[in-house]
């Protein structure tokens, strides 16, 4: 069956085209083109937009806006986005990162979506042409979404306030056993005053670890201080089982890796499963 590619200079026109049956938005194409190559015949036309704002990275006054077509490679090399470089580099190998977009990552099912785990911990907002919503709400409702995502926005985390960890079996570009991102702020006495923790592969899409966040508040980032958070982190999880790891295994190792992240025992971006 022939497959069409429609390119529009505005998001508005792309949104109109997406109302037709058999259409799908094309980001970098790393997932959606692969699915077509593997025999997905539900699509008759890809729709894309070249509106310049989609490819723009804006950093100003501690706020970041990433156009949905911005790639992982562009994020990883941007001097003002250094805290996020590890999360962007966690997506695939160099060839994938040159194509993989922020918008596509928001829709990627587990075990993918590593960068979205970072965005969830950063409490980003997700924009379309006519709406803006918290990322958690977007993720809950993404399956029914047909609108082009235009950008994500978030506040840059405080110095050393953002941590990201991807656990994989194959180096350097293996897919996730799990990933964890955390935004942490500490009071002058060292106790945690703000904690946002997001988990990848612990459900079919990135999720917040609310019970662990609550347990961390007022605690120190020491072995004893984080123990209640580690005990609580499995609450509400429903990990995927895939050829990389079973749900059981993911639940077993989650505490270990969260402990390493919270105690700052991460040498690089990834740890061995
Ligand atoms: C070999 C390989 C390794 C990979 N490794 C990783 C990995 O380690 N970590 C990881 O997270 N992912 C990984 N991926 C998955 C994928 O590359 C990334 O998740 C990537 O960010 C998806 O973005 P994309 O632009 O290529 O999405 P596409 O394939 O273009 O699109 C994916 C979905 O998102 C929708 N979409 C895309 N952009 C928009 C938009 N702006 N508005 C509305 N809908 C949109 C599409 O319609 C489609 O349904 C890998 C993929 C491959 C093939």
Tab-separated table of C-alpha atoms and ligand atoms in Angstrom:
chain	number	residue	atom	x	y	z
A	1	UNK	CA	0.000	0.000	0.000
A	2	UNK	CA	1.297	3.493	-0.883
A	3	UNK	CA	2.244	5.700	2.034
A	4	UNK	CA	2.013	9.487	1.641
A	5	UNK	CA	4.016	12.178	3.417
A	6	UNK	CA	2.313	15.542	3.822
A	7	UNK	CA	4.434	18.478	4.956
A	8	UNK	CA	2.851	21.712	6.214
A	9	UNK	CA	4.496	25.014	7.051
A	10	UNK	CA	2.154	25.584	10.000
A	11	UNK	CA	1.061	23.414	12.910
A	12	UNK	CA	-2.490	24.614	12.295
A	13	UNK	CA	-2.562	23.010	8.846
A	14	UNK	CA	-0.919	19.847	10.157
A	15	UNK	CA	-3.611	19.586	12.834
A	16	UNK	CA	-6.293	19.909	10.153
A	17	UNK	CA	-4.663	17.159	8.082
A	18	UNK	CA	-4.509	14.884	11.150
A	19	UNK	CA	-8.302	14.861	11.314
A	20	UNK	CA	-8.351	12.485	8.326
A	21	UNK	CA	-8.428	8.732	9.002
A	22	UNK	CA	-5.164	6.829	8.497
A	23	UNK	CA	-2.922	9.799	9.304
A	24	UNK	CA	-0.223	10.002	11.973
A	25	UNK	CA	2.122	12.796	12.963
A	26	UNK	CA	5.758	12.141	12.058
A	27	UNK	CA	8.415	13.352	14.467
A	28	UNK	CA	11.864	11.869	13.913
A	29	UNK	CA	10.188	8.673	12.759
A	30	UNK	CA	12.329	6.309	14.838
A	31	UNK	CA	9.258	4.507	16.169
A	32	UNK	CA	6.502	5.277	13.729
A	33	UNK	CA	8.493	4.533	10.554
A	34	UNK	CA	9.892	1.387	12.129
A	35	UNK	CA	6.333	0.243	12.873
A	36	UNK	CA	5.367	0.840	9.244
A	37	UNK	CA	8.423	-1.058	8.008
A	38	UNK	CA	7.439	-3.903	10.308
A	39	UNK	CA	4.009	-4.167	8.681
A	40	UNK	CA	1.703	-1.665	10.404
A	41	UNK	CA	-0.828	-1.072	7.624
A	42	UNK	CA	-3.138	1.142	9.699
A	43	UNK	CA	-1.456	4.254	8.260
A	44	UNK	CA	-1.906	5.757	4.833
A	45	UNK	CA	-0.228	9.121	5.421
A	46	UNK	CA	2.383	10.724	7.636
A	47	UNK	CA	1.842	14.371	8.514
A	48	UNK	CA	4.641	16.721	9.571
A	49	UNK	CA	5.100	20.434	10.116
A	50	UNK	CA	8.174	22.568	9.465
A	51	UNK	CA	6.991	25.502	11.594
A	52	UNK	CA	10.299	26.938	12.922
A	53	UNK	CA	9.130	27.180	16.551
A	54	UNK	CA	8.947	23.371	16.643
A	55	UNK	CA	12.731	23.177	16.335
A	56	UNK	CA	13.559	26.013	18.730
A	57	UNK	CA	15.280	25.756	22.100
A	58	UNK	CA	14.653	28.853	24.253
A	59	UNK	CA	16.406	29.307	27.610
A	60	UNK	CA	15.756	32.534	29.480
A	61	UNK	CA	15.452	33.566	33.122
A	62	UNK	CA	15.814	29.990	34.311
A	63	UNK	CA	12.934	28.813	32.111
A	64	UNK	CA	13.304	26.388	29.215
A	65	UNK	CA	11.021	25.831	26.235
A	66	UNK	CA	11.849	22.967	23.887
A	67	UNK	CA	10.034	22.774	20.561
A	68	UNK	CA	8.567	19.315	20.006
A	69	UNK	CA	10.850	18.643	17.012
A	70	UNK	CA	14.022	19.349	18.995
A	71	UNK	CA	16.186	16.239	18.939
A	72	UNK	CA	17.972	14.468	21.775
A	73	UNK	CA	21.299	15.298	20.074
A	74	UNK	CA	20.458	19.026	20.096
A	75	UNK	CA	19.589	18.907	23.796
A	76	UNK	CA	22.727	16.937	24.679
A	77	UNK	CA	25.013	19.516	23.050
A	78	UNK	CA	23.216	22.698	24.185
A	79	UNK	CA	25.440	24.583	26.660
A	80	UNK	CA	22.513	25.845	28.773
A	81	UNK	CA	20.950	22.395	29.099
A	82	UNK	CA	23.927	20.625	30.687
A	83	UNK	CA	21.846	19.255	33.607
A	84	UNK	CA	19.685	17.407	31.057
A	85	UNK	CA	22.481	16.125	28.837
A	86	UNK	CA	22.627	12.716	30.528
A	87	UNK	CA	18.902	12.190	30.104
A	88	UNK	CA	19.081	13.111	26.404
A	89	UNK	CA	22.121	10.871	25.897
A	90	UNK	CA	20.221	8.003	27.500
A	91	UNK	CA	18.043	7.730	24.383
A	92	UNK	CA	19.431	5.169	21.922
A	93	UNK	CA	22.771	5.554	20.129
A	94	UNK	CA	24.051	8.588	18.174
A	95	UNK	CA	22.029	7.848	15.022
A	96	UNK	CA	18.783	7.538	16.992
A	97	UNK	CA	19.526	10.700	18.994
A	98	UNK	CA	19.996	12.663	15.775
A	99	UNK	CA	16.392	11.881	14.838
A	100	UNK	CA	14.544	11.166	18.089
A	101	UNK	CA	12.448	14.165	19.086
A	102	UNK	CA	11.054	15.462	22.357
A	103	UNK	CA	7.517	15.144	20.955
A	104	UNK	CA	8.010	11.521	19.923
A	105	UNK	CA	9.534	10.630	23.273
A	106	UNK	CA	6.390	11.889	25.029
A	107	UNK	CA	4.400	9.233	23.166
A	108	UNK	CA	6.947	6.410	23.359
A	109	UNK	CA	5.632	3.397	25.278
A	110	UNK	CA	7.781	1.677	27.937
A	111	UNK	CA	10.579	0.567	27.799
A	112	UNK	CA	11.098	3.814	25.870
A	113	UNK	CA	10.413	7.346	27.072
A	114	UNK	CA	13.611	7.939	29.073
A	115	UNK	CA	13.681	11.667	28.375
A	116	UNK	CA	10.027	11.948	29.342
A	117	UNK	CA	10.948	10.519	32.755
A	118	UNK	CA	13.246	13.532	33.160
A	119	UNK	CA	10.503	15.917	31.983
A	120	UNK	CA	8.077	14.391	34.492
A	121	UNK	CA	10.473	14.956	37.399
A	122	UNK	CA	10.955	18.518	36.140
A	123	UNK	CA	7.162	18.985	36.304
A	124	UNK	CA	7.101	20.199	32.696
A	125	UNK	CA	4.050	21.484	30.890
A	126	UNK	CA	3.104	20.195	27.447
A	127	UNK	CA	1.657	22.555	24.830
A	128	UNK	CA	-0.410	22.114	21.711
A	129	UNK	CA	-1.665	24.900	19.434
A	130	UNK	CA	-4.583	25.654	21.733
A	131	UNK	CA	-3.788	24.229	25.159
A	132	UNK	CA	-1.136	23.785	27.821
A	133	UNK	CA	-1.312	21.093	30.468
A	134	UNK	CA	0.847	19.517	33.186
A	135	UNK	CA	2.879	16.613	31.805
A	136	UNK	CA	1.286	14.160	34.217
A	137	UNK	CA	-2.166	14.984	32.832
A	138	UNK	CA	-0.810	14.765	29.279
A	139	UNK	CA	0.658	11.305	29.929
A	140	UNK	CA	-2.597	10.032	31.420
A	141	UNK	CA	-4.563	11.123	28.355
A	142	UNK	CA	-1.992	10.731	25.572
A	143	UNK	CA	-3.509	7.608	23.986
A	144	UNK	CA	-6.513	9.505	22.692
A	145	UNK	CA	-4.515	12.554	21.601
A	146	UNK	CA	-4.519	13.565	17.910
A	147	UNK	CA	-3.213	17.118	18.271
A	148	UNK	CA	0.348	18.070	17.373
A	149	UNK	CA	2.395	18.701	20.507
A	150	UNK	CA	4.220	21.984	19.910
A	151	UNK	CA	6.558	22.298	22.925
A	152	UNK	CA	7.406	21.389	26.487
A	153	UNK	CA	8.390	23.955	29.121
A	154	UNK	CA	9.946	23.710	32.564
A	155	UNK	CA	12.092	25.581	35.062
A	156	UNK	CA	15.779	24.699	35.062
A	157	UNK	CA	16.536	22.763	38.240
A	158	UNK	CA	18.769	24.374	40.878
A	159	UNK	CA	22.492	23.599	40.693
A	160	UNK	CA	23.014	19.894	41.421
A	161	UNK	CA	19.277	19.604	42.053
A	162	UNK	CA	18.547	17.230	39.186
A	163	UNK	CA	19.581	13.593	39.070
A	164	UNK	CA	18.997	11.042	36.343
A	165	UNK	CA	19.784	7.364	36.127
A	166	UNK	CA	19.137	4.815	33.403
A	167	UNK	CA	19.736	1.148	34.130
A	168	UNK	CA	20.359	-1.037	31.090
A	169	UNK	CA	21.964	-4.357	30.290
A	170	UNK	CA	23.569	-3.575	26.929
A	171	UNK	CA	26.158	-0.774	26.676
A	172	UNK	CA	26.280	1.893	25.435
A	173	UNK	CA	22.807	2.077	23.898
A	174	UNK	CA	20.669	-0.583	25.527
A	175	UNK	CA	17.062	0.068	26.303
A	176	UNK	CA	15.942	0.539	29.884
A	177	UNK	CA	15.523	-1.960	32.642
A	178	UNK	CA	14.313	1.181	34.367
A	179	UNK	CA	15.083	4.860	34.571
A	180	UNK	CA	14.741	7.294	37.452
A	181	UNK	CA	14.823	11.094	37.490
A	182	UNK	CA	14.660	13.257	40.591
A	183	UNK	CA	14.507	16.936	41.393
A	184	UNK	CA	15.668	17.462	44.959
A	185	UNK	CA	16.030	20.592	47.055
A	186	UNK	CA	17.570	20.635	50.513
A	187	UNK	CA	17.154	23.123	53.383
A	188	UNK	CA	20.165	24.671	55.117
A	189	UNK	CA	20.198	21.795	57.647
A	190	UNK	CA	20.460	19.256	54.812
A	191	UNK	CA	16.924	17.926	55.050
A	192	UNK	CA	14.945	17.477	51.858
A	193	UNK	CA	12.524	20.360	51.295
A	194	UNK	CA	11.299	19.361	47.824
A	195	UNK	CA	11.317	15.989	46.092
A	196	UNK	CA	9.917	15.014	42.725
A	197	UNK	CA	10.790	11.482	41.606
A	198	UNK	CA	9.766	9.985	38.256
A	199	UNK	CA	10.138	6.352	37.198
A	200	UNK	CA	10.407	4.778	33.751
A	201	UNK	CA	9.418	1.150	32.955
A	202	UNK	CA	7.629	0.842	36.286
A	203	UNK	CA	4.296	1.212	34.441
A	204	UNK	CA	3.331	1.407	30.762
A	205	UNK	CA	4.390	5.056	30.802
A	206	UNK	CA	6.487	7.288	33.086
A	207	UNK	CA	4.978	7.753	36.560
A	208	UNK	CA	5.640	9.800	39.688
A	209	UNK	CA	6.754	7.965	42.838
A	210	UNK	CA	4.511	10.017	45.138
A	211	UNK	CA	4.832	7.829	48.242
A	212	UNK	CA	8.631	7.928	48.053
A	213	UNK	CA	8.558	11.714	47.508
A	214	UNK	CA	6.413	12.153	50.633
A	215	UNK	CA	8.656	9.889	52.684
A	216	UNK	CA	11.738	11.908	51.697
A	217	UNK	CA	10.424	15.278	52.856
A	218	UNK	CA	12.229	16.380	56.029
A	219	UNK	CA	14.722	13.510	55.783
A	220	UNK	CA	18.431	13.652	55.120
A	221	UNK	CA	20.009	12.022	52.088
A	222	UNK	CA	21.737	9.404	54.202
A	223	UNK	CA	21.320	5.630	54.325
A	224	UNK	CA	18.939	5.870	57.296
A	225	UNK	CA	17.241	9.016	56.024
A	226	UNK	CA	16.240	7.523	52.695
A	227	UNK	CA	15.140	4.128	54.054
A	228	UNK	CA	11.413	5.059	54.323
A	229	UNK	CA	11.470	6.386	50.740
A	230	UNK	CA	13.031	3.159	49.472
A	231	UNK	CA	10.417	1.131	51.335
A	232	UNK	CA	7.653	3.197	49.710
A	233	UNK	CA	8.945	3.509	46.154
A	234	UNK	CA	7.197	0.383	44.857
A	235	UNK	CA	3.783	1.763	45.846
A	236	UNK	CA	1.477	2.010	42.825
A	237	UNK	CA	4.006	0.586	40.372
A	238	UNK	CA	3.010	-1.936	37.724
A	239	UNK	CA	6.226	-2.630	35.830
A	240	UNK	CA	6.332	-3.958	32.295
A	241	UNK	CA	7.660	-7.404	31.437
A	242	UNK	CA	9.676	-7.554	28.222
A	243	UNK	CA	12.739	-9.433	26.878
A	244	UNK	CA	14.987	-7.112	28.915
A	245	UNK	CA	13.492	-7.849	32.350
A	246	UNK	CA	10.420	-9.189	34.078
A	247	UNK	CA	8.107	-7.047	36.168
A	248	UNK	CA	9.321	-9.002	39.197
A	249	UNK	CA	12.966	-8.155	38.469
A	250	UNK	CA	12.227	-4.487	37.878
A	251	UNK	CA	10.464	-4.275	41.241
A	252	UNK	CA	13.325	-6.125	42.945
A	253	UNK	CA	16.030	-3.724	41.730
A	254	UNK	CA	14.094	-0.448	41.932
A	255	UNK	CA	15.012	0.179	45.582
A	256	UNK	CA	18.685	-0.525	44.958
A	257	UNK	CA	18.926	1.965	42.102
A	258	UNK	CA	16.835	4.653	43.785
A	259	UNK	CA	19.112	4.293	46.816
A	260	UNK	CA	22.194	4.849	44.643
A	261	UNK	CA	20.605	7.872	42.986
A	262	UNK	CA	19.603	9.478	46.286
A	263	UNK	CA	22.977	8.807	47.903
A	264	UNK	CA	24.791	10.242	44.886
A	265	UNK	CA	26.529	6.957	44.120
A	266	UNK	CA	26.184	7.286	40.355
A	267	UNK	CA	29.427	7.650	38.451
A	268	UNK	CA	28.006	8.257	34.973
A	269	UNK	CA	24.683	8.328	33.310
A	270	UNK	CA	23.998	4.592	33.376
A	271	UNK	CA	24.538	1.742	35.787
A	272	UNK	CA	24.815	-1.943	35.024
A	273	UNK	CA	21.716	-4.037	35.782
B	1	LIG	C1	17.107	1.244	17.960
B	1	LIG	C2	16.243	2.124	18.832
B	1	LIG	C3	16.671	2.428	20.122
B	1	LIG	C4	15.899	3.249	20.933
B	1	LIG	N1	16.346	3.521	22.197
B	1	LIG	C5	15.607	4.332	22.986
B	1	LIG	C6	16.040	4.628	24.314
B	1	LIG	O1	17.092	4.176	24.772
B	1	LIG	N2	15.262	5.435	25.070
B	1	LIG	C7	14.094	5.966	24.612
B	1	LIG	O2	13.437	6.724	25.340
B	1	LIG	N3	13.643	5.684	23.378
B	1	LIG	C8	14.362	4.890	22.558
B	1	LIG	N4	13.923	4.592	21.313
B	1	LIG	C9	12.602	5.051	20.901
B	1	LIG	C10	12.576	6.399	20.171
B	1	LIG	O3	13.706	6.563	19.341
B	1	LIG	C11	12.505	7.609	21.096
B	1	LIG	O4	11.546	7.411	22.102
B	1	LIG	C12	12.210	8.902	20.348
B	1	LIG	O5	12.289	10.022	21.207
B	1	LIG	C13	10.855	8.907	19.623
B	1	LIG	O6	10.791	10.129	18.921
B	1	LIG	P1	10.518	10.218	17.356
B	1	LIG	O7	10.553	11.661	17.026
B	1	LIG	O8	11.417	9.363	16.566
B	1	LIG	O9	9.042	9.637	17.315
B	1	LIG	P2	8.201	9.166	16.050
B	1	LIG	O10	8.575	7.775	15.702
B	1	LIG	O11	8.244	10.182	14.961
B	1	LIG	O12	6.740	9.194	16.696
B	1	LIG	C14	6.384	8.361	17.775
B	1	LIG	C15	4.930	8.669	18.130
B	1	LIG	O13	4.816	9.996	18.627
B	1	LIG	C16	3.901	10.764	17.827
B	1	LIG	N5	4.466	12.111	17.727
B	1	LIG	C17	5.757	12.439	17.466
B	1	LIG	N6	5.928	13.776	17.551
B	1	LIG	C18	4.710	14.294	17.847
B	1	LIG	C19	4.233	15.614	18.055
B	1	LIG	N7	5.034	16.688	17.990
B	1	LIG	N8	2.913	15.777	18.323
B	1	LIG	C20	2.072	14.711	18.407
B	1	LIG	N9	2.474	13.442	18.218
B	1	LIG	C21	3.783	13.234	17.954
B	1	LIG	C22	3.857	10.044	16.485
B	1	LIG	O14	2.652	10.286	15.797
B	1	LIG	C23	3.999	8.598	16.921
B	1	LIG	O15	2.742	8.113	17.345
B	1	LIG	C24	14.670	3.773	20.456
B	1	LIG	C25	14.245	3.474	19.156
B	1	LIG	C26	15.020	2.654	18.354
B	1	LIG	C27	14.542	2.353	16.958
